[in-house]
XYZ file of C-alpha atoms in Angstrom:
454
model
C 112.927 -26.736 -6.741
C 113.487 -22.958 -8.038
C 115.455 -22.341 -5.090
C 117.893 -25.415 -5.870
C 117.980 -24.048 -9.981
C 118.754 -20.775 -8.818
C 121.503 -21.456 -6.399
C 122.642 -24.378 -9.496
C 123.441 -20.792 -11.745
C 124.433 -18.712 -9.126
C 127.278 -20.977 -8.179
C 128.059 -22.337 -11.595
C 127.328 -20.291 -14.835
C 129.460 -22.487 -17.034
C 128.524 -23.744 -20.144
C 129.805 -27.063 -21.762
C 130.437 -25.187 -25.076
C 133.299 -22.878 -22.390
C 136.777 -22.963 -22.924
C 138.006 -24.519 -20.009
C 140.583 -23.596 -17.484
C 142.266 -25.531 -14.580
C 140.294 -23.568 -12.161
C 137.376 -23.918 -14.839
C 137.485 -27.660 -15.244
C 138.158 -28.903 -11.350
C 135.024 -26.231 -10.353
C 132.724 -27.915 -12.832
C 133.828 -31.030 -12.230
C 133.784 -30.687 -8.384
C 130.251 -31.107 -7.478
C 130.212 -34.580 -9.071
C 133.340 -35.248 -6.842
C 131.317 -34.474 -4.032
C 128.180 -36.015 -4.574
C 130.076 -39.728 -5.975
C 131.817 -38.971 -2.254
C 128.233 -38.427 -0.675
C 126.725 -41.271 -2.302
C 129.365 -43.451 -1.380
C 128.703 -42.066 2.257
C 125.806 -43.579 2.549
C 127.840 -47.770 2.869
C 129.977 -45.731 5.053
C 127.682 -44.743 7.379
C 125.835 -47.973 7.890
C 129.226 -48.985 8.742
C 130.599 -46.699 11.181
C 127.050 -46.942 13.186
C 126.690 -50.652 13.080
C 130.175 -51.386 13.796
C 130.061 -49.192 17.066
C 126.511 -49.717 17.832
C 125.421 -52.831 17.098
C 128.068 -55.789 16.736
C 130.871 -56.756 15.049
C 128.699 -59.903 13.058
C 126.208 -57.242 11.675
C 129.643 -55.035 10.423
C 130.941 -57.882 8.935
C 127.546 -59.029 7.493
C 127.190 -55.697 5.481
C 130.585 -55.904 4.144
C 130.220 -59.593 2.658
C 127.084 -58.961 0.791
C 128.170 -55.202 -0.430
C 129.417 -57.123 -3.221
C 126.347 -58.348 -4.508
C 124.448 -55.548 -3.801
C 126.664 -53.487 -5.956
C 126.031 -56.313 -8.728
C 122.502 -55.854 -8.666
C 123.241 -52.053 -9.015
C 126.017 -52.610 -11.706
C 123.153 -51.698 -14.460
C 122.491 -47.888 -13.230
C 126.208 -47.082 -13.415
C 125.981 -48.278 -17.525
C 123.189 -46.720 -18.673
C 124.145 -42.971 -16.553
C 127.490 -42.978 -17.730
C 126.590 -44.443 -21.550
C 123.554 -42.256 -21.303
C 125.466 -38.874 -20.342
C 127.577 -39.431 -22.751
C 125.647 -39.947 -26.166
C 123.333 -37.013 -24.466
C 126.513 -34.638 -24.613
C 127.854 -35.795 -27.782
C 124.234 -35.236 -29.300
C 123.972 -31.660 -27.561
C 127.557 -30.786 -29.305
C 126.140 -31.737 -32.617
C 123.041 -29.113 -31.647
C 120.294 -31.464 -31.537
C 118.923 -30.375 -29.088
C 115.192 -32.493 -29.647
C 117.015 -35.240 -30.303
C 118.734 -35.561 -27.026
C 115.670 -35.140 -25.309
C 114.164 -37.738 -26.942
C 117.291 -40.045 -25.836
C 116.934 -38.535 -22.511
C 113.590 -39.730 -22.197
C 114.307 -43.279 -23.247
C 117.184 -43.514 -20.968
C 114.651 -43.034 -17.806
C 111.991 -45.218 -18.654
C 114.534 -47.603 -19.445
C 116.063 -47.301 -16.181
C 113.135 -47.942 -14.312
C 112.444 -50.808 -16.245
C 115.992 -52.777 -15.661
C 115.561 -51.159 -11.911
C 112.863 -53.408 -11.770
C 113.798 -56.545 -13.365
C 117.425 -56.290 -11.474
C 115.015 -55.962 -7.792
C 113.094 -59.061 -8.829
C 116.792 -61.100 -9.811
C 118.508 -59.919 -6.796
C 115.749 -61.169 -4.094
C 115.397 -64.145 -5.312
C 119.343 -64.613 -5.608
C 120.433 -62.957 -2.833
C 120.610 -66.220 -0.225
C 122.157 -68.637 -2.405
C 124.516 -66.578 -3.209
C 125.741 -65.491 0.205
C 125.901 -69.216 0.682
C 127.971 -69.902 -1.849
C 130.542 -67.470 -0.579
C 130.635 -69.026 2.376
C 127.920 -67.333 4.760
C 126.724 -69.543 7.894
C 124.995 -69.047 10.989
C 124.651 -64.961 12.033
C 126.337 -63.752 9.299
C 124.119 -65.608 6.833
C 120.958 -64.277 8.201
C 122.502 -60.532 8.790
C 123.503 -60.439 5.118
C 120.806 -62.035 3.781
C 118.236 -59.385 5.602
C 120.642 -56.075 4.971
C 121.017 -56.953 0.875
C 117.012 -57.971 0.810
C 116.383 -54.500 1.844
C 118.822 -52.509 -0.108
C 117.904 -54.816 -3.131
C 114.251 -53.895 -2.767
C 114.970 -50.083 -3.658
C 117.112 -50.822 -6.565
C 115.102 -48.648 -8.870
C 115.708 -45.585 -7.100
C 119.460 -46.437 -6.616
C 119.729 -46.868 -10.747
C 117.806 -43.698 -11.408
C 119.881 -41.926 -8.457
C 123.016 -42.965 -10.432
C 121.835 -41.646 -13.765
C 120.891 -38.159 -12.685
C 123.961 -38.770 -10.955
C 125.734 -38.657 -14.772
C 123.254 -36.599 -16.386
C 122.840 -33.435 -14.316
C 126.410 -32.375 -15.519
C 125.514 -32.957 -19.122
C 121.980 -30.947 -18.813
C 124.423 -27.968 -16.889
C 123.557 -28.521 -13.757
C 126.597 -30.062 -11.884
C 125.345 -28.138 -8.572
C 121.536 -29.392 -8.399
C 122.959 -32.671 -8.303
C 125.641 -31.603 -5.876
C 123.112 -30.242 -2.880
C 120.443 -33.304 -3.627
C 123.333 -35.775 -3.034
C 124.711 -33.542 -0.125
C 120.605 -33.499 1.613
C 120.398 -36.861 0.801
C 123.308 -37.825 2.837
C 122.938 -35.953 5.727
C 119.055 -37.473 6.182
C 120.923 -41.124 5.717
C 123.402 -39.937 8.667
C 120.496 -38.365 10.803
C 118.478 -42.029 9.956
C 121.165 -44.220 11.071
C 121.707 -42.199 14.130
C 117.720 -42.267 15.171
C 117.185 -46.075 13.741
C 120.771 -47.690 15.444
C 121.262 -45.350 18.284
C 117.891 -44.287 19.738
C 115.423 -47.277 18.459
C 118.018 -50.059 18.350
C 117.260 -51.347 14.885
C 120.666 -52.550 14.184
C 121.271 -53.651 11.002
C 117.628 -53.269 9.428
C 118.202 -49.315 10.526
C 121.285 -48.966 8.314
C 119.587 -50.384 5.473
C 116.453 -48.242 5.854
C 118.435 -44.799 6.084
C 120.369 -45.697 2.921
C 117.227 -46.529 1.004
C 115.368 -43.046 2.341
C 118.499 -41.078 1.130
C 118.301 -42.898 -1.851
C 114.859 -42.046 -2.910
C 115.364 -38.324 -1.969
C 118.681 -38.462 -4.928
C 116.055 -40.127 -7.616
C 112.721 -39.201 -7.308
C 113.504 -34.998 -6.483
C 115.310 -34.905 -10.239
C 112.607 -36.990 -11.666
C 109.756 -33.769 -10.493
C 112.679 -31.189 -11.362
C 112.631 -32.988 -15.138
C 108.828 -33.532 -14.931
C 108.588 -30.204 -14.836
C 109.751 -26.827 -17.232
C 112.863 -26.147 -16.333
C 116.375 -23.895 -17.211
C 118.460 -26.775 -17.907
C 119.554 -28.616 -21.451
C 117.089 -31.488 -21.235
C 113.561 -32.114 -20.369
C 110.909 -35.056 -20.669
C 109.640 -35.024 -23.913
C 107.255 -37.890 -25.578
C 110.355 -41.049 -26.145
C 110.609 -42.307 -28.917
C 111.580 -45.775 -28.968
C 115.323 -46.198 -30.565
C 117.058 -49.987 -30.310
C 120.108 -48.470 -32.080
C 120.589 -45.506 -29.559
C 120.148 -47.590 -26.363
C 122.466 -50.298 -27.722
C 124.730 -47.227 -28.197
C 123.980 -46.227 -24.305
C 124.962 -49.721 -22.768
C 128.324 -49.746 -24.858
C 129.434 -46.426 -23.816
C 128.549 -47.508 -20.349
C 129.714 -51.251 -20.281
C 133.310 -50.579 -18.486
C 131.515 -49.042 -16.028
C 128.960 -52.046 -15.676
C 132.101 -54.116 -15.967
C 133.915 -52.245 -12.941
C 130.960 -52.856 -11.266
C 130.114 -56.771 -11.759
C 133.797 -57.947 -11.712
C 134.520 -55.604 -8.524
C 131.762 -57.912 -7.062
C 132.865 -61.176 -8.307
C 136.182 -59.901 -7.218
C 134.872 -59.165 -3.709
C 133.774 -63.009 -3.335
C 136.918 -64.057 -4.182
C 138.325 -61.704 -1.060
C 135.686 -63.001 0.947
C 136.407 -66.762 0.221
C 139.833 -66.266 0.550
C 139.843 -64.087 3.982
C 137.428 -66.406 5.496
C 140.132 -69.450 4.518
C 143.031 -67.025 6.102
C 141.559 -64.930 8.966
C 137.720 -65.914 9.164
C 135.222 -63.250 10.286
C 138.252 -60.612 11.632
C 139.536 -61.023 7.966
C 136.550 -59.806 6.510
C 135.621 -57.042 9.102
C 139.020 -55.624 8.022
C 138.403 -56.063 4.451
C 134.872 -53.864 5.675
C 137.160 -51.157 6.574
C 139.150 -51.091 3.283
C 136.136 -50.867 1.471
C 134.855 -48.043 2.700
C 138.018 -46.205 3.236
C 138.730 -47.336 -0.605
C 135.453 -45.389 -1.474
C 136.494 -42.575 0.362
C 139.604 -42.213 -1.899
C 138.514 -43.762 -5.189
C 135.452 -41.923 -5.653
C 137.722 -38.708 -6.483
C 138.867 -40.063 -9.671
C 135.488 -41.555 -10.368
C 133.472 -37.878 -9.702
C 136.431 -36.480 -11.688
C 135.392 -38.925 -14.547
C 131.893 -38.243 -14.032
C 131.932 -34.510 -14.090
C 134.440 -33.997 -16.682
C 133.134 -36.432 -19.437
C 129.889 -34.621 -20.370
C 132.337 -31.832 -21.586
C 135.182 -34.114 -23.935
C 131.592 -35.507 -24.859
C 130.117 -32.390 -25.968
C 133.859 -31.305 -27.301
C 134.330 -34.627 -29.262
C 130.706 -34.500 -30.906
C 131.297 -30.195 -32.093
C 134.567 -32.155 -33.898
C 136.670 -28.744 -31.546
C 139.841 -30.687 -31.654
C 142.008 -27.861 -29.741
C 139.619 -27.933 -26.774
C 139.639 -31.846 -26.595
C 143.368 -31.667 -26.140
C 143.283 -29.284 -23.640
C 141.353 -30.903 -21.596
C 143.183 -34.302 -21.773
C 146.301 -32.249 -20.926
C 144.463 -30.556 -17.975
C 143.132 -33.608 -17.014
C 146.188 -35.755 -17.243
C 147.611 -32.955 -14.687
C 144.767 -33.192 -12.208
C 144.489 -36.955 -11.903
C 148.296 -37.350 -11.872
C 148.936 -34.912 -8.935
C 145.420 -35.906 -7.216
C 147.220 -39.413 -6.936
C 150.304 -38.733 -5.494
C 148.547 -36.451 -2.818
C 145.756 -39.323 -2.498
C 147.973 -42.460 -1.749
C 150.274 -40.472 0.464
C 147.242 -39.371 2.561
C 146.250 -42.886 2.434
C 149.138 -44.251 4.339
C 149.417 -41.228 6.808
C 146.069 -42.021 8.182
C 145.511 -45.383 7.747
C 145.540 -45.516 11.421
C 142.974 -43.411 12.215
C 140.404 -44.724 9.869
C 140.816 -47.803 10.941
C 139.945 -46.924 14.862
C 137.106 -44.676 13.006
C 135.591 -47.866 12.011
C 136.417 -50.610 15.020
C 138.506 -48.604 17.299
C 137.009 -50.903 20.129
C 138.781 -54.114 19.187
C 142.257 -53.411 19.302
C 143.241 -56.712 17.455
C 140.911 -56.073 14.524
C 142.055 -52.293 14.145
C 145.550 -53.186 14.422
C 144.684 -55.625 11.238
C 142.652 -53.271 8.954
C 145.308 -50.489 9.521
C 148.410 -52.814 8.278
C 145.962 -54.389 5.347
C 144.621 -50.456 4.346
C 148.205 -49.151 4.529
C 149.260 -51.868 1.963
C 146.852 -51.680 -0.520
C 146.435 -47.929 -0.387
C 149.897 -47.604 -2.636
C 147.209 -48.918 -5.592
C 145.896 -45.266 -5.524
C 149.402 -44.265 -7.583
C 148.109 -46.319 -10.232
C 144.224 -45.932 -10.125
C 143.499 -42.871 -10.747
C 144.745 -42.479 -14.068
C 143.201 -46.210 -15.149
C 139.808 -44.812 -13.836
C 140.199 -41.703 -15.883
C 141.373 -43.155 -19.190
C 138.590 -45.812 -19.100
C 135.912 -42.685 -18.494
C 137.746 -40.662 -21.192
C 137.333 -43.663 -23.691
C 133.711 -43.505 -22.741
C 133.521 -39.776 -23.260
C 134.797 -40.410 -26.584
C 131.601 -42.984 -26.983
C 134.712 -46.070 -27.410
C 133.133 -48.901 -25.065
C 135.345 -51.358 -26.696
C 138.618 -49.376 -25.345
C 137.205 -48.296 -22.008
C 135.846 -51.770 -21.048
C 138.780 -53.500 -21.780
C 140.629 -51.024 -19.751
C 137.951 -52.025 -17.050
C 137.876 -55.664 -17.269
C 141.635 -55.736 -17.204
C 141.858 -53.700 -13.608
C 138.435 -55.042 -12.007
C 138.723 -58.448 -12.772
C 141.787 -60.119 -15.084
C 144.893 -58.682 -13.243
C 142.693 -58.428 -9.433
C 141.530 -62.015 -10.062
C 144.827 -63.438 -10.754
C 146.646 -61.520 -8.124
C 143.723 -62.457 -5.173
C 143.862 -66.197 -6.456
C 148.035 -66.377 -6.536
C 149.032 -63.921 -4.226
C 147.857 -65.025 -0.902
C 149.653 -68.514 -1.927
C 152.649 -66.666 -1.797
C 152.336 -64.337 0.753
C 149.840 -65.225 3.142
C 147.374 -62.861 4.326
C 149.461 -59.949 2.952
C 149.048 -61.617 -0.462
C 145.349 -60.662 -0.344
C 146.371 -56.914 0.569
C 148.680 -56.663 -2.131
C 146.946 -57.729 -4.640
C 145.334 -54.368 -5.780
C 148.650 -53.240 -5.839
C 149.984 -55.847 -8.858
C 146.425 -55.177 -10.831
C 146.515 -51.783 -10.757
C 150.013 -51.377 -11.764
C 149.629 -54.033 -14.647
C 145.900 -51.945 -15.652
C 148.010 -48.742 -15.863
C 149.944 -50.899 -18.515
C 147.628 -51.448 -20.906
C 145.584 -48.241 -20.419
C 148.745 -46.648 -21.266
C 148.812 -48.286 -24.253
C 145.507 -47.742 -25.263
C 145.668 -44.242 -24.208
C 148.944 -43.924 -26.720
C 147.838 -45.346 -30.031
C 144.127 -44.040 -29.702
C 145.547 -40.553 -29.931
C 145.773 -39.892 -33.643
C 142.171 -41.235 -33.970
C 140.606 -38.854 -31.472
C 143.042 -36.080 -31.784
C 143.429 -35.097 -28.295
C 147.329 -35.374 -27.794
């Protein structure tokens, strides 16, 4: 633990009271980029290994209940990102005890809903892959894969707040190399559980839950214990107001989350109309080649916040603009770059995945290629809606969420494919996206005089 805390201010002795340079902003903000990419590793993983060592139904199973495991999960992502940033914005107005006490509450809360959302998603979990359509193999496969994930919920929450609070407490880089061990154990699991001992599916989904446990429970004993960082475990004290605060900041990205997974059974439903089970394996492989790519913008978001946070809450209205301006400058060129990659190798990441069935691959590289120009659009929508939580405006930032998870993607996936066909389901990201970027736009405009950062 002392050997993570001094390697933590060996690589990173920035403070969130700094002045803040390009080079400055990207290096703290890069180790959340890397550990949102790690994290996201872990799906990715089970993927790659089932799909080329086990069978195509068990691919295709994990991929049509991902999105009700990631609406079980939808709760961690509110209460780390609402969490991180009251914590900041409480830190910037130097109180310090106080934000320990929040810190506290946050936790304990966390494990709580962890709990409640485990005990909800088992019992759920069939019905619902019913209701989207599951039968036979595919039923069973899902059913087993989201039972097991489900059952570790807790740790996946509390993963996902230290996730969001590590930058806040100044430690960007602890969280970094825990996320980083974490997912090399998952790929060393799935490669002794599917490879050597044949477990198929039930090894994907026991390597993801060991490398989630390592990312929760190692912060919790770092916390537990005295420490060098901005926040430590201090008695809670029970505050209604301040965790009502918490789940607003964090409700566009609990929004993301649940309509991203109502979304998803609306692809499912509507690939298993147009291309059955090959229609959702390639839908698999955008996925996880989508998490590859988004989770830039959403590390960026991460990593950055705690500072316009801490910024916004010291009223230092000259370093809030410059880091919208910086920021505006990262995420604009880090999309370009992004979607162009995207299209280049399409190809490849699509034989990564199912390179064995030339059909299929020949499918998920046309439908990845296609709704890969949505990254021109994205990244700034993710951005502005974590800026607007930043700023601790969950009214602003979950409307900006709703409207690119759910209104715009819902309409598009239910019209589109009407239209177009199968392509109509590929494009669809494309049209909700560019209609998001609309109204964050707007938001981001007339918001500016009452936050002062442009």
């Amino acid at each position: 633990m002392k050997q993570l805390e001094r390697r933590d201010l060996r690589f990173m002795k920035q403070k969130l009271s700094d002045h803040f340079t390009y080079t400055k902003l990207i290096r703290y903000a890069l180790p959340s980029v890397v550990m949102t990419m790690f994290i996201s590793l872990y799906g990715i993983m089970d993927g790659v290994f089932v799909s080329n060592f086990a069978d195509k139904t068990s691919f295709a199973a994990i991929s049509f209940i991902l999105p009700f495991v990631s609406a079980v999960s939808a709760f961690g992502y509110m209460l780390g990102t609402g969490g991180a940033a009251l914590i900041a914005k409480t830190l910037g107005e130097q109180q310090r005890e106080k934000a320990d006490q929040l810190f506290s509450l946050l936790i304990l809360f966390t494990v709580m809903i962890g709990v409640a959302m485990t005990a909800v998603g088992l019992l759920m979990i069939r019905p619902a892959a019913i209701m989207m359509g599951a039968t036979g193999g595919l039923l069973e496969k899902s059913v087993l894969y989201g039972r097991i994930m489900i059952s570790c919920q807790t740790a996946v929450m509390l993963q996902t707040v230290f996730q969001s609070l590590l930058p806040a407490a100044e430690k960007p880089t602890m969280g970094l190399v825990l996320t980083v061990t974490a997912g090399v154990v998952d790929m060393l699991l799935n490669a002794l559980f599917i490879i050597i001992f044949r477990w198929g599916i039930v090894g994907a989904a026991v390597s993801s839950v060991i490398g989630q446990l390592i990312g929760s429970i190692v912060p919790m004993v770092y916390f537990l214990r005295k420490n060098s960082s901005l926040l430590r475990f201090v008695k809670p004290a029970f505050d209604c107001k301040a965790l009502l605060k918490i789940c607003t900041n964090g409700s566009s990205e609990m929004v993301t989350m649940l309509c991203s997974s109502m979304i998803g059974f609306i692809y499912n439903f509507q690939l298993m109309r147009l291309a059955g089970e090959n229609g959702v394996a390639a839908y698999g492989v955008i996925i996880y080649a989508n998490d590859i790519f988004y989770t830039f913008f959403m590390g960026y978001s991460t990593g950055s916040a705690p500072i316009v946070s801490y910024h916004y809450g010291g009223k230092n209205d000259s370093g809030l603009r410059s880091l919208c301006r910086k920021s505006l400058g990262i995420v604009g060129i880090s999309s370009i770059v992004l979607t162009v990659a995207a299209i280049i190798f399409a190809a490849p990441i699509s034989d990564f995945f199912i390179g064995y069935d030339t059909v299929l691959s020949e499918l998920a590289r046309h439908a990845f290629a296609l709704y890969s120009i949505s990254f021109v659009f994205c990244g700034f929508n993710i951005w502005c809606s974590g800026f607007f939580t930043a700023l601790n405006n969950g009214f602003v930032s979950a409307a900006i969420a709703f409207g690119r998870t759910f209104l715009f993607q819902g309409i598009a996936i239910i019209i589109l494919p009407y239209l177009f066909g199968l392509n109509g389901v590929w494009t669809a990201m494309i049209a909700a996206e560019a209609l998001a970027f609309i109204v964050a736009l707007l938001f981001f405009i007339r918001q500016k005089q009452k936050y002062h950062y442009a």
